[in-house]
CSV table of C-alpha atoms and ligand atoms in Angstrom, one decimal:
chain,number,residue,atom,x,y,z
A,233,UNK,CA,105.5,72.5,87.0
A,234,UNK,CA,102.7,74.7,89.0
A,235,UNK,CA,99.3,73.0,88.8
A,236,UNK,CA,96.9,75.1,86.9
A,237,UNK,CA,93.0,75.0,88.5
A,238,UNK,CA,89.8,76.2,87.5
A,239,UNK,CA,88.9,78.5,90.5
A,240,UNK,CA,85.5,80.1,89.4
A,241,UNK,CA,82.9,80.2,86.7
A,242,UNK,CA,80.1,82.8,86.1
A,243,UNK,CA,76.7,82.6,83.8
A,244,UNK,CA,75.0,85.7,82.1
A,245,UNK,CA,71.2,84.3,81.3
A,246,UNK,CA,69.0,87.2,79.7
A,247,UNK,CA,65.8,88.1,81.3
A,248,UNK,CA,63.8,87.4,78.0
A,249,UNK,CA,62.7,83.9,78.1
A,250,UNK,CA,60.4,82.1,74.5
A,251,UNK,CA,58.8,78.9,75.2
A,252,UNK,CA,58.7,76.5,72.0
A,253,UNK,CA,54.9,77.3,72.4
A,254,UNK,CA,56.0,80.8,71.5
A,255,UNK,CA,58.1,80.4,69.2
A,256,UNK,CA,56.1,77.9,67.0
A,257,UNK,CA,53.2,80.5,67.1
A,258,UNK,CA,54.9,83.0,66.0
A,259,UNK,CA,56.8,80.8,63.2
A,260,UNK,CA,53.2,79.5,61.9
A,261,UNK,CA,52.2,83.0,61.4
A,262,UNK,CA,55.4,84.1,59.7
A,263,UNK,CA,55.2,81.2,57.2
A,264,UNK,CA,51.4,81.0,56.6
A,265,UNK,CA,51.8,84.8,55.7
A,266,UNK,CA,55.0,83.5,53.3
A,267,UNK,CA,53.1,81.1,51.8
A,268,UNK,CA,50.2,83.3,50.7
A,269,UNK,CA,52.3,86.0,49.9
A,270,UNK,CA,54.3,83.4,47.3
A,271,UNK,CA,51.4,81.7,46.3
A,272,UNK,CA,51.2,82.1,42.9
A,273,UNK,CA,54.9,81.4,42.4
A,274,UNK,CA,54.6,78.1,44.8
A,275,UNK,CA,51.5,76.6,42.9
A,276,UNK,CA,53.8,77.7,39.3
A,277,UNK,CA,56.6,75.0,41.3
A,278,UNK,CA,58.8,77.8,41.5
A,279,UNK,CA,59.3,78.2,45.1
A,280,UNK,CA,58.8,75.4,47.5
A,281,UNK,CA,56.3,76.2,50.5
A,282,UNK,CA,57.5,76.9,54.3
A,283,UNK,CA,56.6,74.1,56.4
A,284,UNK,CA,55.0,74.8,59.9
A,285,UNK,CA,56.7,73.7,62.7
A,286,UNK,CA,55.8,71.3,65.4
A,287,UNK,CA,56.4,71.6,69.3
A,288,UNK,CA,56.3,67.9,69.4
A,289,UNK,CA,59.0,67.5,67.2
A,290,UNK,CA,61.2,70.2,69.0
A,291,UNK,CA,61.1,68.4,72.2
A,292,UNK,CA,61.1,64.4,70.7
A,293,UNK,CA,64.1,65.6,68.3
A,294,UNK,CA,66.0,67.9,70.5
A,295,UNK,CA,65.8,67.7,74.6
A,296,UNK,CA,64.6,72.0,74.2
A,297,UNK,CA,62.1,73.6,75.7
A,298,UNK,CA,62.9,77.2,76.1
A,299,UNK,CA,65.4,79.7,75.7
A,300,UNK,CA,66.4,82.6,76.9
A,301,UNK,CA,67.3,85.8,74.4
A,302,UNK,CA,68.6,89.1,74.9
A,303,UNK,CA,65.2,90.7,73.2
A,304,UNK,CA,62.0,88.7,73.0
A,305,UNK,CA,60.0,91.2,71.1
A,306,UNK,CA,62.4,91.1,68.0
A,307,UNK,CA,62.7,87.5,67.8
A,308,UNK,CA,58.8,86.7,68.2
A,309,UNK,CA,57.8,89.3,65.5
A,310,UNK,CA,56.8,87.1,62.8
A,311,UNK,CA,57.6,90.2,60.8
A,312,UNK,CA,61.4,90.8,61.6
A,313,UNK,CA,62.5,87.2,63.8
A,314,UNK,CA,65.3,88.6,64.7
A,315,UNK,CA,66.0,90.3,68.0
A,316,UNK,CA,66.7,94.2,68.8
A,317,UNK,CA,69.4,95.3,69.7
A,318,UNK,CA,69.8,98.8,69.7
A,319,UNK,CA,72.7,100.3,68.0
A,320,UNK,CA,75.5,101.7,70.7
A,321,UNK,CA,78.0,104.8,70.5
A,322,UNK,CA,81.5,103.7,70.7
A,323,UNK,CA,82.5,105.4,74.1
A,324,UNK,CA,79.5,102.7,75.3
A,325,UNK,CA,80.2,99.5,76.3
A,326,UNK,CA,79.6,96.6,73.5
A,327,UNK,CA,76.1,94.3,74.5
A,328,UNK,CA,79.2,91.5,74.3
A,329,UNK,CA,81.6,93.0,76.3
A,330,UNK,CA,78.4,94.0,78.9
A,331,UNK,CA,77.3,90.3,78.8
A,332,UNK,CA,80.9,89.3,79.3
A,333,UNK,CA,81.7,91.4,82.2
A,334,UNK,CA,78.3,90.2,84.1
A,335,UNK,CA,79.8,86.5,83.6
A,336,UNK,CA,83.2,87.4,85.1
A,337,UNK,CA,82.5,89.3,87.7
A,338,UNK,CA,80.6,86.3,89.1
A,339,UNK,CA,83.4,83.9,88.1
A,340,UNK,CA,85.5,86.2,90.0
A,341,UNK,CA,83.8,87.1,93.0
A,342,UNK,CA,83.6,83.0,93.8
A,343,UNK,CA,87.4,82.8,93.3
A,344,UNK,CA,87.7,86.5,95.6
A,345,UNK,CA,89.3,88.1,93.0
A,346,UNK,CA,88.7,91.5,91.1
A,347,UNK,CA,89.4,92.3,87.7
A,348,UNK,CA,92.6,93.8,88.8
A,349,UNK,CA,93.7,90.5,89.8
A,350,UNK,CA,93.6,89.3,86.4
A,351,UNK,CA,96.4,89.8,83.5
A,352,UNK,CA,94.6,87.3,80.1
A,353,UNK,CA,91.8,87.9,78.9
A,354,UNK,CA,90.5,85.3,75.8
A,355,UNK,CA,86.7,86.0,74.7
A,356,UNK,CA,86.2,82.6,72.6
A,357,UNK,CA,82.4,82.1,70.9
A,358,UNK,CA,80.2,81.4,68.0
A,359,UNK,CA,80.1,85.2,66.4
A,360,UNK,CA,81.1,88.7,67.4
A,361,UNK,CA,79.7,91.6,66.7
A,362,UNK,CA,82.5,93.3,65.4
A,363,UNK,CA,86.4,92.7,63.1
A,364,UNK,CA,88.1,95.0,65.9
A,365,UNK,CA,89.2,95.9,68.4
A,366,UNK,CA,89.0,92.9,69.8
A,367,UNK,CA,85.9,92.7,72.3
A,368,UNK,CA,88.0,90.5,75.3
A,369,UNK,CA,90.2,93.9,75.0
A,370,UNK,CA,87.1,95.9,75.6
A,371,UNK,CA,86.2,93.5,79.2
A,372,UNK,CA,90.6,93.7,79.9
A,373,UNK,CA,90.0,97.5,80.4
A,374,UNK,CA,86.2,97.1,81.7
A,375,UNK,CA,87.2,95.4,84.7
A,376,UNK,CA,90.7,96.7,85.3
A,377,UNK,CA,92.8,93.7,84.2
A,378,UNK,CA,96.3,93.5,82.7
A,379,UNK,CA,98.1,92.0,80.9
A,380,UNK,CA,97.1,90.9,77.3
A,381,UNK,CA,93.2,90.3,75.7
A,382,UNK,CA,92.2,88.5,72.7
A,383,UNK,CA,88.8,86.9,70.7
A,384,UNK,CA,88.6,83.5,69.0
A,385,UNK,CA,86.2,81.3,67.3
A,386,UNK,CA,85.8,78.0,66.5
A,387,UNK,CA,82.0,78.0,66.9
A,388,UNK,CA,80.8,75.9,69.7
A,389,UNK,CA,84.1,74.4,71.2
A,390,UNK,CA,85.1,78.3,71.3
A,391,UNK,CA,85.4,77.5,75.3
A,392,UNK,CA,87.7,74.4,75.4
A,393,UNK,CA,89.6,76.1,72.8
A,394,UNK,CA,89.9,79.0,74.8
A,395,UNK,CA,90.6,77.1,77.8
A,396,UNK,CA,93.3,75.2,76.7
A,397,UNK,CA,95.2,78.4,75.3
A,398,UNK,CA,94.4,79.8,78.7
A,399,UNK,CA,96.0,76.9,80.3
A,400,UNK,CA,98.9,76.9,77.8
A,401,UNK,CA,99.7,80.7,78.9
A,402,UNK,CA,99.6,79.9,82.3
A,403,UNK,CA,101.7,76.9,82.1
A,404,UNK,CA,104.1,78.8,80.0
A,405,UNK,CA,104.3,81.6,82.8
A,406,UNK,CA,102.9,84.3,80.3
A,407,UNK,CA,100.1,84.8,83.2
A,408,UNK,CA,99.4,84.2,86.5
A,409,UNK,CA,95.3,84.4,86.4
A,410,UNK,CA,93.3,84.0,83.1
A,411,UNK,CA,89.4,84.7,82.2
A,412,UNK,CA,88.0,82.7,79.4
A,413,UNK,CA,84.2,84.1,78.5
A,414,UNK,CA,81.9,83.2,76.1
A,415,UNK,CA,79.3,85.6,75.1
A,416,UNK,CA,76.7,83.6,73.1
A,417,UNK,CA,74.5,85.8,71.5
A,418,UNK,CA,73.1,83.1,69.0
A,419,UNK,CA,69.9,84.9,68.5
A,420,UNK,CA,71.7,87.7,66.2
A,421,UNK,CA,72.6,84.3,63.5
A,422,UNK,CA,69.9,82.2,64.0
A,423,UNK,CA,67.6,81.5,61.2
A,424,UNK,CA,64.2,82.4,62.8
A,425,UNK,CA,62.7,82.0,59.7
A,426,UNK,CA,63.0,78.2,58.9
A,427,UNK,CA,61.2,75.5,61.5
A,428,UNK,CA,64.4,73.2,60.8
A,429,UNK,CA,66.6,75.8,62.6
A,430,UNK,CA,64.1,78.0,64.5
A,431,UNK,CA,63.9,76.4,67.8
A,432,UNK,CA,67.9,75.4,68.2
A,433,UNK,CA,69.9,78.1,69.8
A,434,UNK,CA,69.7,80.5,73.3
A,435,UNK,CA,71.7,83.5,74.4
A,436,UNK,CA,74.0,83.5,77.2
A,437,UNK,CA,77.5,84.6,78.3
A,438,UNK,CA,79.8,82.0,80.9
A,439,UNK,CA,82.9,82.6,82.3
A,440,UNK,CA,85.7,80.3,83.7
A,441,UNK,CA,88.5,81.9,85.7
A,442,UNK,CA,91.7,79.9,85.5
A,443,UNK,CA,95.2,80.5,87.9
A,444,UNK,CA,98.1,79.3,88.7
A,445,UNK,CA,98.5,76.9,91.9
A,446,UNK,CA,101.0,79.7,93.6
A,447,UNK,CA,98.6,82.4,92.6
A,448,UNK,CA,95.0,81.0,93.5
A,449,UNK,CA,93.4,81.6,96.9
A,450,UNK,CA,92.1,78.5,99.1
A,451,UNK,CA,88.5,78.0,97.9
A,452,UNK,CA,86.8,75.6,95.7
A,453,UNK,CA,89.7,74.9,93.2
A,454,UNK,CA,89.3,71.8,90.2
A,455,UNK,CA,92.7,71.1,89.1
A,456,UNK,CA,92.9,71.0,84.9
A,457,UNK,CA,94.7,67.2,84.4
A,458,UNK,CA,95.0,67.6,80.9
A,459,UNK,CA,93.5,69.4,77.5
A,460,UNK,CA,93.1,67.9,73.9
A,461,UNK,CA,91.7,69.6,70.6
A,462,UNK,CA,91.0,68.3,67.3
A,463,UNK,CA,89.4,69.3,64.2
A,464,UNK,CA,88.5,67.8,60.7
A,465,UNK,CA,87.1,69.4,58.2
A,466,UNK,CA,83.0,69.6,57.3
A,467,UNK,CA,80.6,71.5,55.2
A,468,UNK,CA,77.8,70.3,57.2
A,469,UNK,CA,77.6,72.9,59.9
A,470,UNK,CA,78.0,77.0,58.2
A,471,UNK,CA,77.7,80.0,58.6
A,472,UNK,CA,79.1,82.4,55.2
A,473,UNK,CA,78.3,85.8,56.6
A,474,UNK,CA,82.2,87.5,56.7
A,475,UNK,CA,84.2,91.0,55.7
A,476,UNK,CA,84.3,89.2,51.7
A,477,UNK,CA,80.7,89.4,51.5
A,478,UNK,CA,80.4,92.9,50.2
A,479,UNK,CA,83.4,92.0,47.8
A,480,UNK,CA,81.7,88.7,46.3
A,481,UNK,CA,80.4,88.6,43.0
A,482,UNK,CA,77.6,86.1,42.3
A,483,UNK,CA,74.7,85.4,43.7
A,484,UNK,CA,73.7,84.2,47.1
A,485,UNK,CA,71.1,82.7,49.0
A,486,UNK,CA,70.7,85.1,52.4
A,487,UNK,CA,69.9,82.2,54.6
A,488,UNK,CA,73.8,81.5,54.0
A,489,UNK,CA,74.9,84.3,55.8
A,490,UNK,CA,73.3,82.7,59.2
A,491,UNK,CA,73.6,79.6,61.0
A,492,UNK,CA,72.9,76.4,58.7
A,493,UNK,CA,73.4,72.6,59.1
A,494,UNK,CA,72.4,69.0,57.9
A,495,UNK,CA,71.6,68.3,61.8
A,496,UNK,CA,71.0,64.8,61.1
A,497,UNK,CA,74.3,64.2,59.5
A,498,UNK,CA,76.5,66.0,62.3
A,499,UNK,CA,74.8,64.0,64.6
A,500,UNK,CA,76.0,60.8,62.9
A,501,UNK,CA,79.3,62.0,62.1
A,502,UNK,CA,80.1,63.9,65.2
A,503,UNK,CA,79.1,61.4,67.8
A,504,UNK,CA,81.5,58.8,67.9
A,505,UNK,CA,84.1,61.2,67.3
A,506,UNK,CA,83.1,62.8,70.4
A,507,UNK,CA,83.2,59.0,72.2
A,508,UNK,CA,86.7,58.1,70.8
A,509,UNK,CA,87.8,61.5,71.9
A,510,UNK,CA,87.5,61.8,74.9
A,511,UNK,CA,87.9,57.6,75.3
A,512,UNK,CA,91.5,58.4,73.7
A,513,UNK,CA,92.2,61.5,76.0
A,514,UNK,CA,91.2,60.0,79.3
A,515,UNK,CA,93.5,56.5,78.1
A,516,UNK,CA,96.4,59.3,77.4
A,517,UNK,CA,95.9,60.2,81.1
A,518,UNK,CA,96.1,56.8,82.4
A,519,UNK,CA,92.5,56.9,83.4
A,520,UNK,CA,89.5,54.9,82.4
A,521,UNK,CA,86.0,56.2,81.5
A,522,UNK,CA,85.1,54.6,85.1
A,523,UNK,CA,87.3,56.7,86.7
A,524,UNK,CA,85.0,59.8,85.8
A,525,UNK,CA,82.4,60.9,87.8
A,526,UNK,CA,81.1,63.5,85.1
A,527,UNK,CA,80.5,64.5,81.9
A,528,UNK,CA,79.5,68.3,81.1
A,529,UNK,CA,79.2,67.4,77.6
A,530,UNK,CA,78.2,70.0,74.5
A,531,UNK,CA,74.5,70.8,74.9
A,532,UNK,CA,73.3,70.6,71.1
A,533,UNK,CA,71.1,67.8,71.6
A,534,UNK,CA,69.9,65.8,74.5
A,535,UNK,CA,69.6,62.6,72.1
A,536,UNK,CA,73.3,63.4,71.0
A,537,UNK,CA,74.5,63.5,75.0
A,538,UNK,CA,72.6,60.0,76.0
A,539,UNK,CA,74.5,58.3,73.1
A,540,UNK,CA,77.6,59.9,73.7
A,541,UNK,CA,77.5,58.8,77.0
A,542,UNK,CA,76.0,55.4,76.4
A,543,UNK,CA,79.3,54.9,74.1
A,544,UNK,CA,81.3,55.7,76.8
A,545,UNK,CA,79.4,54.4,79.8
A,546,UNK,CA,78.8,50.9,77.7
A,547,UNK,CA,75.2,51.6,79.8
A,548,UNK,CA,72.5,53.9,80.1
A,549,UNK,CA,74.1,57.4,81.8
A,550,UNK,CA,72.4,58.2,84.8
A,551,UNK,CA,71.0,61.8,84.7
A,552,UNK,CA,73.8,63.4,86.7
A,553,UNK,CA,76.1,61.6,84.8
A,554,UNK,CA,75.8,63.4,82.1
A,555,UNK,CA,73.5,67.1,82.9
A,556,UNK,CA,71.9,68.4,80.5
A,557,UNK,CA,70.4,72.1,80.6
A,558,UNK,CA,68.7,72.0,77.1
A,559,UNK,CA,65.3,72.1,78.6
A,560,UNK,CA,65.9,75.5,79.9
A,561,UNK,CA,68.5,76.8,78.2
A,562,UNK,CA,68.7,75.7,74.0
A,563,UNK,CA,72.2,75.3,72.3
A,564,UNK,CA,74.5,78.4,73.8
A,565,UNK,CA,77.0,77.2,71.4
A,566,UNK,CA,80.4,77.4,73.4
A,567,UNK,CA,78.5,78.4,76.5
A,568,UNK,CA,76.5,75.3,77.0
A,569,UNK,CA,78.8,72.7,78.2
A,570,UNK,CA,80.3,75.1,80.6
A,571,UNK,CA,76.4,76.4,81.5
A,572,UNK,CA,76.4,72.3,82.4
A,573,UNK,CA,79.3,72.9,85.0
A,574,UNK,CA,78.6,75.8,86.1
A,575,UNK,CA,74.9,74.2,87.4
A,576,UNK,CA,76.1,70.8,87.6
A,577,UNK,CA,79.0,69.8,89.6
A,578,UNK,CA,77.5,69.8,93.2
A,579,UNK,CA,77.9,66.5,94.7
A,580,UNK,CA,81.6,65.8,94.2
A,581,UNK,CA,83.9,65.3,96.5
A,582,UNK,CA,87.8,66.1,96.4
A,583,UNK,CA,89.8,63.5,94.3
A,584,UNK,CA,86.7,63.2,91.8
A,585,UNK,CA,87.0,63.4,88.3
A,586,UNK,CA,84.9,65.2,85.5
A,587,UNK,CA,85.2,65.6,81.5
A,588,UNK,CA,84.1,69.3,80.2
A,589,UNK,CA,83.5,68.8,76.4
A,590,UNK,CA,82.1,70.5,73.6
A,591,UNK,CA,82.1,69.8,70.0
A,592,UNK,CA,80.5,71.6,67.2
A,593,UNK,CA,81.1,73.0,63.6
A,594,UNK,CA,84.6,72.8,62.2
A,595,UNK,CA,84.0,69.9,62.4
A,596,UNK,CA,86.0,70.8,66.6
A,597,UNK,CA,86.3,68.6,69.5
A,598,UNK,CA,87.6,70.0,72.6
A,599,UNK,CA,88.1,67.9,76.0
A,600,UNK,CA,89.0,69.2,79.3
A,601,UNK,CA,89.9,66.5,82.3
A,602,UNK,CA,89.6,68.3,85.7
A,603,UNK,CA,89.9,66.8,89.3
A,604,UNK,CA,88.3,68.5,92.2
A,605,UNK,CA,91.0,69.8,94.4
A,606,UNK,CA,88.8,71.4,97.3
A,607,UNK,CA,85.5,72.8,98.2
B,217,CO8,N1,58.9,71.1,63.3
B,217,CO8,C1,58.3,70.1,62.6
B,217,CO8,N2,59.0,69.3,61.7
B,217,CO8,C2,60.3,69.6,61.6
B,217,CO8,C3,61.0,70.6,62.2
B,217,CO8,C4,60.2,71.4,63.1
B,217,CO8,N3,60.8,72.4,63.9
B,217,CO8,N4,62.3,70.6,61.9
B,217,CO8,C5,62.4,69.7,61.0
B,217,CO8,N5,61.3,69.0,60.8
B,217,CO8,C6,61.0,67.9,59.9
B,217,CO8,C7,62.0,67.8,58.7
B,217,CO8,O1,61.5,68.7,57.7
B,217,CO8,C8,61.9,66.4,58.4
B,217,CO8,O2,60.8,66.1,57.6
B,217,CO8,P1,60.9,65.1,56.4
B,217,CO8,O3,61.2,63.7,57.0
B,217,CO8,O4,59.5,65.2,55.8
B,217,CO8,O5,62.0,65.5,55.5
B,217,CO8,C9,61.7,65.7,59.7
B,217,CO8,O6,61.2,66.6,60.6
B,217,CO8,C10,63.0,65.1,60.3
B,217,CO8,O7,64.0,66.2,60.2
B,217,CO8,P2,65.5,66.0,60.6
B,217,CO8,O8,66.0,64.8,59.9
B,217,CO8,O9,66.2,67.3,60.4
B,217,CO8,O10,65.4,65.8,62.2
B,217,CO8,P3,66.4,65.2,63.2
B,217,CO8,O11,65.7,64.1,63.9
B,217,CO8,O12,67.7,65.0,62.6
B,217,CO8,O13,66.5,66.4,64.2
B,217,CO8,C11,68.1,68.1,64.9
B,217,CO8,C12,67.0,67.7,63.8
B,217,CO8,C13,67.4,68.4,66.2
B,217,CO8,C14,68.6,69.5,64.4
B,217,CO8,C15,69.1,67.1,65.0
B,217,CO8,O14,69.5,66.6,63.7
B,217,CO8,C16,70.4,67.6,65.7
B,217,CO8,O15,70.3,68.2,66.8
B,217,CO8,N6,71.5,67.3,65.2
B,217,CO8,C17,72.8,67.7,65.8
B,217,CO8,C18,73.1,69.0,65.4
B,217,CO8,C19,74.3,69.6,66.1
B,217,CO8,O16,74.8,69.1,67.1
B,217,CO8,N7,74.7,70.7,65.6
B,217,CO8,C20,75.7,71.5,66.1
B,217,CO8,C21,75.3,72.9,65.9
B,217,CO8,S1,76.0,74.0,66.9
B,217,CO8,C22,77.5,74.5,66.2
B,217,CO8,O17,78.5,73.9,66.2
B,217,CO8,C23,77.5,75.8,65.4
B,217,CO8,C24,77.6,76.9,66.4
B,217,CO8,C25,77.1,78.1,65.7
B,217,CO8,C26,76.2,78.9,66.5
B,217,CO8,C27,75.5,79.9,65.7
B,217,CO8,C28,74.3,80.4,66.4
B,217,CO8,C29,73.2,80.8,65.5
């Protein structure tokens, strides 16, 4: 069977960057100005208060210290927290779709391909900004591919998920060369409003080109060994906001139409499923965890990646072991652990092997086991 390899990635970053020092200001003013404004009903116990946030507790519980959005302005108004992004005529193209095509060009141009060269297109992330048509159809005729384009989500391990299908299509000889992109734009469902969630997520778009050993060039090249998914059921990560919402009858809370969580109980729960994941993937390959030189794990939490990988490692990871780009970057949802490749595989030599891994709400695991083939 032809060997499928991971040729080229691309990252879209915005140009907008908030600092936690920003984004705390502008949270303490939104909530002092809450607070009054509900005093009477909080001193009557009816509401509770807004707490203020803390950029010591952002960086002690987290890793983050800045993100990048795709409009500043919107999201550090203490009076809207929530970016701009102004509405676009249907013959435009989408802010996804532009984001999307920025990432693959890039992923493309280090592979030496063009658009043309390129017959699936699978646009896997968090949320999209529209039902239909599909947005990866929008990028297929944007840069010239063929072939056939499609979106999926399953939150942030949209980009293993698409990645494996990708790899599944290629195997199956339904395409030679495959684009998986993950437009992140996490500031349009983020909850700017409450200090528990404020400070999580970033925008960004990546790209991963994918071909077939016959049809790839002679460049870098990272052969895929293998792909595994799972999923189990949780509550604890949500997001209700959906086509049924004008239909539902009842009352509810808006801050269930954006991103929610019980972070504390994901992190328990999801961590050593994360461990015995990818411990069970790489014994299904016939390889041992020493036998990896690298681990581009989910970037959620930089606490959540040292214990992963101190699970795995049975030690403390050293820091290329395991990159982390949460300082800089935030949670990208499906982009981040591909942000952590993308930045972070310099260093290896052919024959090494690396884990790509992301993990989020579902509760969805995703593992990818790559060699390097060449530089
Ligand atoms: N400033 C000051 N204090 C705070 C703040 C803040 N910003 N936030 C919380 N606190 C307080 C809390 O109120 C609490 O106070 P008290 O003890 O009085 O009740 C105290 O600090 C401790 O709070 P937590 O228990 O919540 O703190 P943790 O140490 O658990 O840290 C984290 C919170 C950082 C969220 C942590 O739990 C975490 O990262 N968990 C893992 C989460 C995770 O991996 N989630 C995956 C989400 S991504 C995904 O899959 C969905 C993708 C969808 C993308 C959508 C884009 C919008």
């Amino acid at each position: 069977m032809d060997r499928i390899l991971l040729t080229g990635t691309g990252l879209f970053t915005p140009t907008d960057g908030i600092t936690n020092a920003e984004l705390v200001a502008s949270l303490t003013r939104a909530n002092e100005r809450w607070n009054a404004e509900h005093r009477d009903a909080i001193e009557r116990g009816e509401l509770e208060p807004r707490d203020l946030p803390s950029e010591k507790f952002i960086e002690k519980a987290s890793g983050i210290g800045h993100r990048y959005v795709m409009d500043k302005r919107g999201v550090l108004d203490p009076e809207r927290l929530r970016p701009h992004l102004p509405l676009r005529g249907e013959d435009e193209l989408g802010v996804q779709a532009e984001i999307a095509v920025a990432a693959a060009k890039e992923a493309l141009g280090q592979a030496g391909r063009t658009g043309a060269d390129v017959d699936c297109v699978v646009v896997g992330c968090s949320n999209l900004q529209r039902a239909y048509p599909a947005v990866a159809i929008e990028v297929q005729q944007a840069i010239g591919a063929s072939g056939f384009a499609y979106d999926m989500n399953v939150a942030c391990s949209s980009a293993t998920f698409a990645i494996q299908n990708a790899v599944d299509a290629l195997r199956a000889g339904h395409a030679r060369r495959a684009l998986v992109l993950n437009p992140e734009i996490t500031s349009g469902h983020n909850n700017f409003a409450l200090r528990e969630y404020h400070f999580i997520f970033g925008d960004a778009c990546t790209a991963v080109l994918l071909e077939t050993d016959a049809a790839a060039g002679t460049g870098e090249a990272w052969e895929v060994l293998g792909t595994r998914l799972a999923t189990v059921f949780s509550n604890n990560i949500r997001n209700d906001a959906g086509f049924l919402n004008r239909c539902e009858d009842g009352e509810r809370d808006p801050f269930e139409l954006v991103f929610r969580q019980n972070g504390r109980q994901v992190f328990k729960e999801v961590c050593p499923m994360v461990a015995a994941h990818i411990r069970d993937h790489l014994e299904d390959e016939g390889l041992a965890v020493s036998d990896v030189k690298r681990f581009w794990l989910h970037q959620a939490n930089l606490g959540m990646n040292k214990l992963i990988a101190k699970t795995l490692l049975g030690r403390e990871p050293e820091d290329l072991e395991s990159p982390t780009i949460l300082d800089e970057y935030a949670n990208t949802s499906s982009a981040g652990s591909v942000i952590a490749f993308h930045k972070h595989r310099g260093g290896l030599v052919a024959g090494d092997r690396g884990v790509l891994c992301s993990f989020g709400a579902g509760y969805s695991v995703g593992s990818i086991l790559l060699r390097k083939l060449r530089d």
